[in-house]
Protein backbone atom coordinates (compact mmCIF):
# COMPACT_ATOMS: atom_id res chain seq x y z
CA UNK A 1 0.00 0.00 0.00
CA UNK A 2 2.92 2.38 0.54
CA UNK A 3 3.90 1.87 -3.12
CA UNK A 4 0.41 2.88 -4.29
CA UNK A 5 0.36 5.92 -2.04
CA UNK A 6 3.82 7.08 -3.15
CA UNK A 7 3.00 6.71 -6.84
CA UNK A 8 -0.50 8.06 -6.40
CA UNK A 9 -2.20 5.00 -7.79
CA UNK A 10 -5.80 4.63 -6.77
CA UNK A 11 -6.95 1.25 -5.61
CA UNK A 12 -10.30 -0.12 -6.56
CA UNK A 13 -12.70 -1.95 -4.28
CA UNK A 14 -11.04 -5.32 -4.98
CA UNK A 15 -7.47 -4.18 -4.25
CA UNK A 16 -8.37 -2.16 -1.20
CA UNK A 17 -8.81 -3.22 2.36
CA UNK A 18 -11.25 -6.04 2.82
CA UNK A 19 -11.92 -5.16 6.43
CA UNK A 20 -15.39 -3.84 6.82
CA UNK A 21 -16.02 -4.29 3.10
CA UNK A 22 -18.68 -6.62 1.89
CA UNK A 23 -18.65 -7.58 -1.74
CA UNK A 24 -17.30 -5.51 -4.59
CA UNK A 25 -20.70 -5.62 -6.29
CA UNK A 26 -22.23 -3.67 -3.40
CA UNK A 27 -19.74 -0.81 -3.64
CA UNK A 28 -19.50 -0.41 -7.30
CA UNK A 29 -22.72 -1.78 -8.67
CA UNK A 30 -22.70 -0.91 -12.37
CA UNK A 31 -26.19 -2.16 -13.11
CA UNK A 32 -28.93 0.37 -13.52
CA UNK A 33 -31.63 0.59 -10.93
CA UNK A 34 -35.21 0.30 -12.12
CA UNK A 35 -38.06 1.90 -10.45
CA UNK A 36 -40.56 -0.73 -9.36
CA UNK A 37 -43.78 0.23 -7.83
CA UNK A 38 -44.82 -1.41 -4.59
CA UNK A 39 -48.20 -2.08 -6.10
CA UNK A 40 -46.88 -3.84 -9.18
CA UNK A 41 -47.42 -7.63 -9.28
CA UNK A 42 -44.48 -9.90 -9.95
CA UNK A 43 -44.11 -11.56 -13.31
CA UNK A 44 -45.94 -14.86 -13.33
CA UNK A 45 -44.63 -17.67 -15.42
CA UNK A 46 -46.87 -20.71 -15.74
CA UNK A 47 -45.82 -24.14 -16.92
CA UNK A 48 -47.84 -26.78 -18.61
CA UNK A 49 -49.89 -29.30 -16.66
CA UNK A 50 -47.69 -32.12 -15.28
CA UNK A 51 -44.42 -30.25 -15.73
CA UNK A 52 -43.40 -30.98 -12.11
CA UNK A 53 -44.85 -34.43 -11.64
CA UNK A 54 -41.42 -36.13 -11.95
CA UNK A 55 -39.87 -33.97 -9.22
CA UNK A 56 -41.71 -35.71 -6.38
CA UNK A 57 -40.65 -39.18 -7.57
CA UNK A 58 -36.99 -38.47 -6.76
CA UNK A 59 -37.73 -37.41 -3.22
CA UNK A 60 -40.16 -40.26 -2.64
CA UNK A 61 -37.64 -42.77 -3.93
CA UNK A 62 -34.93 -41.32 -1.70
CA UNK A 63 -37.22 -41.51 1.34
CA UNK A 64 -38.21 -45.07 0.35
CA UNK A 65 -34.52 -46.07 0.16
CA UNK A 66 -33.86 -44.46 3.54
CA UNK A 67 -36.79 -46.35 5.09
CA UNK A 68 -35.61 -49.64 3.56
CA UNK A 69 -32.06 -49.03 4.80
CA UNK A 70 -33.34 -48.25 8.28
CA UNK A 71 -35.51 -51.37 8.30
CA UNK A 72 -32.50 -53.47 7.20
CA UNK A 73 -30.35 -51.89 9.89
CA UNK A 74 -33.01 -52.61 12.50
CA UNK A 75 -33.28 -56.26 11.39
CA UNK A 76 -29.50 -56.67 11.34
CA UNK A 77 -29.23 -54.93 14.71
CA UNK A 78 -31.81 -57.29 16.21
CA UNK A 79 -29.99 -60.34 14.78
CA UNK A 80 -26.68 -59.05 16.10
CA UNK A 81 -28.25 -58.33 19.48
CA UNK A 82 -29.67 -61.88 19.66
CA UNK A 83 -26.28 -63.38 18.74
CA UNK A 84 -24.56 -61.12 21.25
CA UNK A 85 -27.04 -62.08 23.98
CA UNK A 86 -26.54 -65.81 23.30
CA UNK A 87 -22.77 -65.32 23.32
CA UNK A 88 -23.01 -63.32 26.53
CA UNK A 89 -25.09 -66.03 28.22
CA UNK A 90 -22.62 -68.72 27.13
CA UNK A 91 -19.72 -66.69 28.48
CA UNK A 92 -21.58 -66.09 31.75
CA UNK A 93 -22.28 -69.83 32.12
CA UNK A 94 -18.65 -70.62 31.43
CA UNK A 95 -17.50 -67.95 33.87
CA UNK A 96 -19.89 -69.22 36.57
CA UNK A 97 -18.66 -72.81 36.12
CA UNK A 98 -15.06 -71.60 36.30
CA UNK A 99 -15.88 -69.59 39.42
CA UNK A 100 -17.46 -72.64 41.09
CA UNK A 101 -14.47 -74.80 40.14
CA UNK A 102 -12.05 -72.22 41.51
CA UNK A 103 -14.04 -71.91 44.76
CA UNK A 104 -14.03 -75.72 45.13
CA UNK A 105 -10.30 -75.78 44.42
CA UNK A 106 -9.72 -73.03 46.98
CA UNK A 107 -11.69 -74.94 49.62
CA UNK A 108 -9.81 -78.13 48.79
CA UNK A 109 -6.46 -76.37 49.06
CA UNK A 110 -7.44 -74.75 52.35
CA UNK A 111 -8.44 -78.19 53.73
CA UNK A 112 -5.16 -79.69 52.49
CA UNK A 113 -3.19 -76.86 54.09
CA UNK A 114 -5.07 -77.30 57.37
CA UNK A 115 -4.42 -81.07 57.31
CA UNK A 116 -0.73 -80.53 56.55
CA UNK A 117 -0.50 -77.99 59.38
CA UNK A 118 -2.04 -80.53 61.79
CA UNK A 119 0.40 -83.19 60.59
CA UNK A 120 3.24 -80.71 60.97
CA UNK A 121 2.12 -79.88 64.53
CA UNK A 122 1.97 -83.60 65.37
CA UNK A 123 5.44 -84.13 63.88
CA UNK A 124 6.80 -81.18 65.85
CA UNK A 125 5.36 -82.66 69.05
CA UNK A 126 6.91 -86.05 68.20
CA UNK A 127 10.20 -84.35 67.40
CA UNK A 128 10.15 -82.51 70.72
CA UNK A 129 9.36 -85.77 72.59
CA UNK A 130 12.12 -87.58 70.72
CA UNK A 131 14.52 -84.72 71.42
CA UNK A 132 13.64 -84.96 75.13
CA UNK A 133 14.28 -88.73 75.05
CA UNK A 134 17.58 -88.12 73.22
CA UNK A 135 18.59 -85.50 75.78
CA UNK A 136 17.75 -87.97 78.59
CA UNK A 137 19.82 -90.69 76.90
CA UNK A 138 22.74 -88.31 76.42
CA UNK A 139 22.50 -87.20 80.05
CA UNK A 140 22.42 -90.83 81.22
CA UNK A 141 25.39 -91.67 78.99
CA UNK A 142 27.28 -88.67 80.35
CA UNK A 143 26.48 -89.76 83.92
CA UNK A 144 27.79 -93.35 83.43
CA UNK A 145 30.78 -92.43 81.25
CA UNK A 146 33.21 -91.92 84.19
CA UNK A 147 32.28 -95.29 85.69
CA UNK A 148 32.55 -97.00 82.30
CA UNK A 149 35.89 -95.36 81.62
CA UNK A 150 37.17 -96.51 85.03
CA UNK A 151 35.91 -100.08 84.41
CA UNK A 152 37.46 -100.16 80.94
CA UNK A 153 40.75 -98.82 82.29
CA UNK A 154 40.80 -101.21 85.32
CA UNK A 155 39.39 -104.27 83.50
CA UNK A 156 42.71 -105.97 82.74
CA UNK A 157 44.08 -105.22 86.17
CA UNK A 158 40.92 -106.55 87.82
CA UNK A 159 40.86 -109.59 85.49
CA UNK A 160 44.41 -110.44 86.52
CA UNK A 161 43.46 -109.94 90.18
CA UNK A 162 40.41 -112.21 89.76
CA UNK A 163 42.51 -114.84 88.05
CA UNK A 164 45.07 -114.80 90.86
CA UNK A 165 42.23 -114.85 93.42
CA UNK A 166 40.69 -117.88 91.65
CA UNK A 167 44.02 -119.63 91.66
CA UNK A 168 44.44 -118.82 95.37
CA UNK A 169 40.96 -120.16 96.12
CA UNK A 170 41.64 -123.29 94.06
CA UNK A 171 44.92 -123.78 95.91
CA UNK A 172 43.22 -123.28 99.25
CA UNK A 173 40.49 -125.72 98.26
CA UNK A 174 43.07 -128.28 97.21
CA UNK A 175 44.96 -127.68 100.41
CA UNK A 176 41.87 -128.09 102.47
CA UNK A 177 40.85 -131.18 100.54
CA UNK A 178 44.32 -132.69 101.11
CA UNK A 179 44.26 -131.87 104.81
CA UNK A 180 40.90 -133.48 105.18
CA UNK A 181 42.28 -136.70 103.64
CA UNK A 182 45.21 -136.80 105.93
PDB file of C-alpha atoms in Angstrom:
ATOM      1  CA  UNK A   1       0.000   0.000   0.000  1.00  0.00           C
ATOM      2  CA  UNK A   2       2.916   2.376   0.544  1.00  0.00           C
ATOM      3  CA  UNK A   3       3.896   1.870  -3.117  1.00  0.00           C
ATOM      4  CA  UNK A   4       0.410   2.879  -4.294  1.00  0.00           C
ATOM      5  CA  UNK A   5       0.357   5.920  -2.040  1.00  0.00           C
ATOM      6  CA  UNK A   6       3.817   7.082  -3.149  1.00  0.00           C
ATOM      7  CA  UNK A   7       3.004   6.708  -6.843  1.00  0.00           C
ATOM      8  CA  UNK A   8      -0.495   8.058  -6.403  1.00  0.00           C
ATOM      9  CA  UNK A   9      -2.205   5.003  -7.795  1.00  0.00           C
ATOM     10  CA  UNK A  10      -5.801   4.628  -6.766  1.00  0.00           C
ATOM     11  CA  UNK A  11      -6.951   1.254  -5.608  1.00  0.00           C
ATOM     12  CA  UNK A  12     -10.296  -0.123  -6.556  1.00  0.00           C
ATOM     13  CA  UNK A  13     -12.695  -1.946  -4.279  1.00  0.00           C
ATOM     14  CA  UNK A  14     -11.041  -5.325  -4.977  1.00  0.00           C
ATOM     15  CA  UNK A  15      -7.472  -4.175  -4.249  1.00  0.00           C
ATOM     16  CA  UNK A  16      -8.374  -2.163  -1.195  1.00  0.00           C
ATOM     17  CA  UNK A  17      -8.809  -3.220   2.359  1.00  0.00           C
ATOM     18  CA  UNK A  18     -11.251  -6.037   2.821  1.00  0.00           C
ATOM     19  CA  UNK A  19     -11.919  -5.155   6.426  1.00  0.00           C
ATOM     20  CA  UNK A  20     -15.392  -3.844   6.818  1.00  0.00           C
ATOM     21  CA  UNK A  21     -16.025  -4.295   3.104  1.00  0.00           C
ATOM     22  CA  UNK A  22     -18.679  -6.618   1.887  1.00  0.00           C
ATOM     23  CA  UNK A  23     -18.653  -7.583  -1.745  1.00  0.00           C
ATOM     24  CA  UNK A  24     -17.303  -5.509  -4.589  1.00  0.00           C
ATOM     25  CA  UNK A  25     -20.702  -5.620  -6.294  1.00  0.00           C
ATOM     26  CA  UNK A  26     -22.230  -3.675  -3.401  1.00  0.00           C
ATOM     27  CA  UNK A  27     -19.739  -0.808  -3.636  1.00  0.00           C
ATOM     28  CA  UNK A  28     -19.501  -0.407  -7.301  1.00  0.00           C
ATOM     29  CA  UNK A  29     -22.719  -1.779  -8.672  1.00  0.00           C
ATOM     30  CA  UNK A  30     -22.704  -0.914 -12.375  1.00  0.00           C
ATOM     31  CA  UNK A  31     -26.189  -2.162 -13.106  1.00  0.00           C
ATOM     32  CA  UNK A  32     -28.930   0.372 -13.523  1.00  0.00           C
ATOM     33  CA  UNK A  33     -31.626   0.591 -10.931  1.00  0.00           C
ATOM     34  CA  UNK A  34     -35.213   0.299 -12.118  1.00  0.00           C
ATOM     35  CA  UNK A  35     -38.058   1.903 -10.452  1.00  0.00           C
ATOM     36  CA  UNK A  36     -40.562  -0.733  -9.358  1.00  0.00           C
ATOM     37  CA  UNK A  37     -43.782   0.232  -7.833  1.00  0.00           C
ATOM     38  CA  UNK A  38     -44.816  -1.406  -4.587  1.00  0.00           C
ATOM     39  CA  UNK A  39     -48.198  -2.078  -6.097  1.00  0.00           C
ATOM     40  CA  UNK A  40     -46.875  -3.835  -9.180  1.00  0.00           C
ATOM     41  CA  UNK A  41     -47.424  -7.628  -9.284  1.00  0.00           C
ATOM     42  CA  UNK A  42     -44.485  -9.896  -9.949  1.00  0.00           C
ATOM     43  CA  UNK A  43     -44.109 -11.558 -13.308  1.00  0.00           C
ATOM     44  CA  UNK A  44     -45.944 -14.859 -13.329  1.00  0.00           C
ATOM     45  CA  UNK A  45     -44.633 -17.668 -15.424  1.00  0.00           C
ATOM     46  CA  UNK A  46     -46.870 -20.715 -15.736  1.00  0.00           C
ATOM     47  CA  UNK A  47     -45.818 -24.137 -16.919  1.00  0.00           C
ATOM     48  CA  UNK A  48     -47.836 -26.781 -18.605  1.00  0.00           C
ATOM     49  CA  UNK A  49     -49.888 -29.298 -16.661  1.00  0.00           C
ATOM     50  CA  UNK A  50     -47.694 -32.125 -15.285  1.00  0.00           C
ATOM     51  CA  UNK A  51     -44.419 -30.249 -15.733  1.00  0.00           C
ATOM     52  CA  UNK A  52     -43.401 -30.976 -12.111  1.00  0.00           C
ATOM     53  CA  UNK A  53     -44.849 -34.433 -11.641  1.00  0.00           C
ATOM     54  CA  UNK A  54     -41.418 -36.125 -11.952  1.00  0.00           C
ATOM     55  CA  UNK A  55     -39.872 -33.975  -9.221  1.00  0.00           C
ATOM     56  CA  UNK A  56     -41.706 -35.715  -6.385  1.00  0.00           C
ATOM     57  CA  UNK A  57     -40.651 -39.178  -7.567  1.00  0.00           C
ATOM     58  CA  UNK A  58     -36.994 -38.472  -6.765  1.00  0.00           C
ATOM     59  CA  UNK A  59     -37.735 -37.407  -3.216  1.00  0.00           C
ATOM     60  CA  UNK A  60     -40.159 -40.258  -2.637  1.00  0.00           C
ATOM     61  CA  UNK A  61     -37.640 -42.768  -3.933  1.00  0.00           C
ATOM     62  CA  UNK A  62     -34.925 -41.316  -1.697  1.00  0.00           C
ATOM     63  CA  UNK A  63     -37.217 -41.511   1.336  1.00  0.00           C
ATOM     64  CA  UNK A  64     -38.207 -45.072   0.353  1.00  0.00           C
ATOM     65  CA  UNK A  65     -34.524 -46.071   0.161  1.00  0.00           C
ATOM     66  CA  UNK A  66     -33.863 -44.463   3.541  1.00  0.00           C
ATOM     67  CA  UNK A  67     -36.789 -46.354   5.087  1.00  0.00           C
ATOM     68  CA  UNK A  68     -35.609 -49.635   3.558  1.00  0.00           C
ATOM     69  CA  UNK A  69     -32.060 -49.031   4.795  1.00  0.00           C
ATOM     70  CA  UNK A  70     -33.341 -48.247   8.281  1.00  0.00           C
ATOM     71  CA  UNK A  71     -35.509 -51.373   8.305  1.00  0.00           C
ATOM     72  CA  UNK A  72     -32.503 -53.466   7.196  1.00  0.00           C
ATOM     73  CA  UNK A  73     -30.347 -51.890   9.885  1.00  0.00           C
ATOM     74  CA  UNK A  74     -33.005 -52.609  12.505  1.00  0.00           C
ATOM     75  CA  UNK A  75     -33.282 -56.262  11.388  1.00  0.00           C
ATOM     76  CA  UNK A  76     -29.497 -56.668  11.341  1.00  0.00           C
ATOM     77  CA  UNK A  77     -29.232 -54.932  14.709  1.00  0.00           C
ATOM     78  CA  UNK A  78     -31.811 -57.291  16.213  1.00  0.00           C
ATOM     79  CA  UNK A  79     -29.993 -60.343  14.785  1.00  0.00           C
ATOM     80  CA  UNK A  80     -26.677 -59.050  16.101  1.00  0.00           C
ATOM     81  CA  UNK A  81     -28.253 -58.331  19.484  1.00  0.00           C
ATOM     82  CA  UNK A  82     -29.666 -61.875  19.657  1.00  0.00           C
ATOM     83  CA  UNK A  83     -26.284 -63.376  18.741  1.00  0.00           C
ATOM     84  CA  UNK A  84     -24.557 -61.118  21.251  1.00  0.00           C
ATOM     85  CA  UNK A  85     -27.036 -62.080  23.980  1.00  0.00           C
ATOM     86  CA  UNK A  86     -26.535 -65.807  23.303  1.00  0.00           C
ATOM     87  CA  UNK A  87     -22.767 -65.316  23.316  1.00  0.00           C
ATOM     88  CA  UNK A  88     -23.007 -63.324  26.534  1.00  0.00           C
ATOM     89  CA  UNK A  89     -25.085 -66.028  28.223  1.00  0.00           C
ATOM     90  CA  UNK A  90     -22.623 -68.719  27.132  1.00  0.00           C
ATOM     91  CA  UNK A  91     -19.716 -66.693  28.477  1.00  0.00           C
ATOM     92  CA  UNK A  92     -21.580 -66.088  31.747  1.00  0.00           C
ATOM     93  CA  UNK A  93     -22.284 -69.828  32.117  1.00  0.00           C
ATOM     94  CA  UNK A  94     -18.647 -70.623  31.430  1.00  0.00           C
ATOM     95  CA  UNK A  95     -17.500 -67.950  33.871  1.00  0.00           C
ATOM     96  CA  UNK A  96     -19.890 -69.223  36.566  1.00  0.00           C
ATOM     97  CA  UNK A  97     -18.664 -72.806  36.119  1.00  0.00           C
ATOM     98  CA  UNK A  98     -15.065 -71.603  36.301  1.00  0.00           C
ATOM     99  CA  UNK A  99     -15.878 -69.593  39.416  1.00  0.00           C
ATOM    100  CA  UNK A 100     -17.460 -72.640  41.089  1.00  0.00           C
ATOM    101  CA  UNK A 101     -14.467 -74.803  40.140  1.00  0.00           C
ATOM    102  CA  UNK A 102     -12.053 -72.221  41.514  1.00  0.00           C
ATOM    103  CA  UNK A 103     -14.036 -71.912  44.759  1.00  0.00           C
ATOM    104  CA  UNK A 104     -14.030 -75.722  45.131  1.00  0.00           C
ATOM    105  CA  UNK A 105     -10.304 -75.781  44.416  1.00  0.00           C
ATOM    106  CA  UNK A 106      -9.717 -73.033  46.976  1.00  0.00           C
ATOM    107  CA  UNK A 107     -11.691 -74.935  49.625  1.00  0.00           C
ATOM    108  CA  UNK A 108      -9.809 -78.135  48.789  1.00  0.00           C
ATOM    109  CA  UNK A 109      -6.462 -76.365  49.055  1.00  0.00           C
ATOM    110  CA  UNK A 110      -7.437 -74.753  52.349  1.00  0.00           C
ATOM    111  CA  UNK A 111      -8.437 -78.189  53.731  1.00  0.00           C
ATOM    112  CA  UNK A 112      -5.162 -79.694  52.493  1.00  0.00           C
ATOM    113  CA  UNK A 113      -3.192 -76.860  54.090  1.00  0.00           C
ATOM    114  CA  UNK A 114      -5.074 -77.295  57.373  1.00  0.00           C
ATOM    115  CA  UNK A 115      -4.423 -81.070  57.310  1.00  0.00           C
ATOM    116  CA  UNK A 116      -0.729 -80.527  56.554  1.00  0.00           C
ATOM    117  CA  UNK A 117      -0.504 -77.987  59.380  1.00  0.00           C
ATOM    118  CA  UNK A 118      -2.045 -80.534  61.790  1.00  0.00           C
ATOM    119  CA  UNK A 119       0.404 -83.187  60.586  1.00  0.00           C
ATOM    120  CA  UNK A 120       3.235 -80.708  60.972  1.00  0.00           C
ATOM    121  CA  UNK A 121       2.123 -79.880  64.531  1.00  0.00           C
ATOM    122  CA  UNK A 122       1.969 -83.602  65.374  1.00  0.00           C
ATOM    123  CA  UNK A 123       5.435 -84.130  63.876  1.00  0.00           C
ATOM    124  CA  UNK A 124       6.801 -81.182  65.846  1.00  0.00           C
ATOM    125  CA  UNK A 125       5.356 -82.660  69.049  1.00  0.00           C
ATOM    126  CA  UNK A 126       6.908 -86.055  68.200  1.00  0.00           C
ATOM    127  CA  UNK A 127      10.196 -84.355  67.400  1.00  0.00           C
ATOM    128  CA  UNK A 128      10.149 -82.510  70.719  1.00  0.00           C
ATOM    129  CA  UNK A 129       9.356 -85.766  72.594  1.00  0.00           C
ATOM    130  CA  UNK A 130      12.124 -87.577  70.715  1.00  0.00           C
ATOM    131  CA  UNK A 131      14.520 -84.721  71.417  1.00  0.00           C
ATOM    132  CA  UNK A 132      13.644 -84.961  75.127  1.00  0.00           C
ATOM    133  CA  UNK A 133      14.282 -88.730  75.048  1.00  0.00           C
ATOM    134  CA  UNK A 134      17.581 -88.117  73.215  1.00  0.00           C
ATOM    135  CA  UNK A 135      18.585 -85.501  75.780  1.00  0.00           C
ATOM    136  CA  UNK A 136      17.751 -87.968  78.593  1.00  0.00           C
ATOM    137  CA  UNK A 137      19.819 -90.687  76.905  1.00  0.00           C
ATOM    138  CA  UNK A 138      22.735 -88.311  76.417  1.00  0.00           C
ATOM    139  CA  UNK A 139      22.499 -87.196  80.052  1.00  0.00           C
ATOM    140  CA  UNK A 140      22.420 -90.828  81.217  1.00  0.00           C
ATOM    141  CA  UNK A 141      25.390 -91.672  78.991  1.00  0.00           C
ATOM    142  CA  UNK A 142      27.284 -88.669  80.353  1.00  0.00           C
ATOM    143  CA  UNK A 143      26.479 -89.760  83.915  1.00  0.00           C
ATOM    144  CA  UNK A 144      27.788 -93.346  83.430  1.00  0.00           C
ATOM    145  CA  UNK A 145      30.780 -92.427  81.254  1.00  0.00           C
ATOM    146  CA  UNK A 146      33.210 -91.920  84.188  1.00  0.00           C
ATOM    147  CA  UNK A 147      32.281 -95.294  85.688  1.00  0.00           C
ATOM    148  CA  UNK A 148      32.549 -97.004  82.302  1.00  0.00           C
ATOM    149  CA  UNK A 149      35.894 -95.355  81.616  1.00  0.00           C
ATOM    150  CA  UNK A 150      37.169 -96.512  85.029  1.00  0.00           C
ATOM    151  CA  UNK A 151      35.911-100.077  84.410  1.00  0.00           C
ATOM    152  CA  UNK A 152      37.463-100.161  80.944  1.00  0.00           C
ATOM    153  CA  UNK A 153      40.755 -98.823  82.291  1.00  0.00           C
ATOM    154  CA  UNK A 154      40.803-101.205  85.325  1.00  0.00           C
ATOM    155  CA  UNK A 155      39.387-104.268  83.497  1.00  0.00           C
ATOM    156  CA  UNK A 156      42.714-105.973  82.738  1.00  0.00           C
ATOM    157  CA  UNK A 157      44.085-105.224  86.173  1.00  0.00           C
ATOM    158  CA  UNK A 158      40.924-106.547  87.823  1.00  0.00           C
ATOM    159  CA  UNK A 159      40.859-109.590  85.491  1.00  0.00           C
ATOM    160  CA  UNK A 160      44.406-110.439  86.523  1.00  0.00           C
ATOM    161  CA  UNK A 161      43.460-109.945  90.184  1.00  0.00           C
ATOM    162  CA  UNK A 162      40.415-112.213  89.763  1.00  0.00           C
ATOM    163  CA  UNK A 163      42.510-114.838  88.046  1.00  0.00           C
ATOM    164  CA  UNK A 164      45.065-114.805  90.855  1.00  0.00           C
ATOM    165  CA  UNK A 165      42.234-114.854  93.419  1.00  0.00           C
ATOM    166  CA  UNK A 166      40.690-117.876  91.648  1.00  0.00           C
ATOM    167  CA  UNK A 167      44.022-119.632  91.660  1.00  0.00           C
ATOM    168  CA  UNK A 168      44.441-118.823  95.368  1.00  0.00           C
ATOM    169  CA  UNK A 169      40.960-120.156  96.117  1.00  0.00           C
ATOM    170  CA  UNK A 170      41.645-123.286  94.063  1.00  0.00           C
ATOM    171  CA  UNK A 171      44.917-123.777  95.910  1.00  0.00           C
ATOM    172  CA  UNK A 172      43.217-123.277  99.247  1.00  0.00           C
ATOM    173  CA  UNK A 173      40.486-125.717  98.262  1.00  0.00           C
ATOM    174  CA  UNK A 174      43.065-128.284  97.213  1.00  0.00           C
ATOM    175  CA  UNK A 175      44.962-127.685 100.411  1.00  0.00           C
ATOM    176  CA  UNK A 176      41.865-128.089 102.466  1.00  0.00           C
ATOM    177  CA  UNK A 177      40.845-131.175 100.537  1.00  0.00           C
ATOM    178  CA  UNK A 178      44.325-132.687 101.109  1.00  0.00           C
ATOM    179  CA  UNK A 179      44.256-131.870 104.814  1.00  0.00           C
ATOM    180  CA  UNK A 180      40.895-133.482 105.175  1.00  0.00           C
ATOM    181  CA  UNK A 181      42.278-136.697 103.642  1.00  0.00           C
ATOM    182  CA  UNK A 182      45.209-136.802 105.926  1.00  0.00           C
TER     183      UNK A 182
END
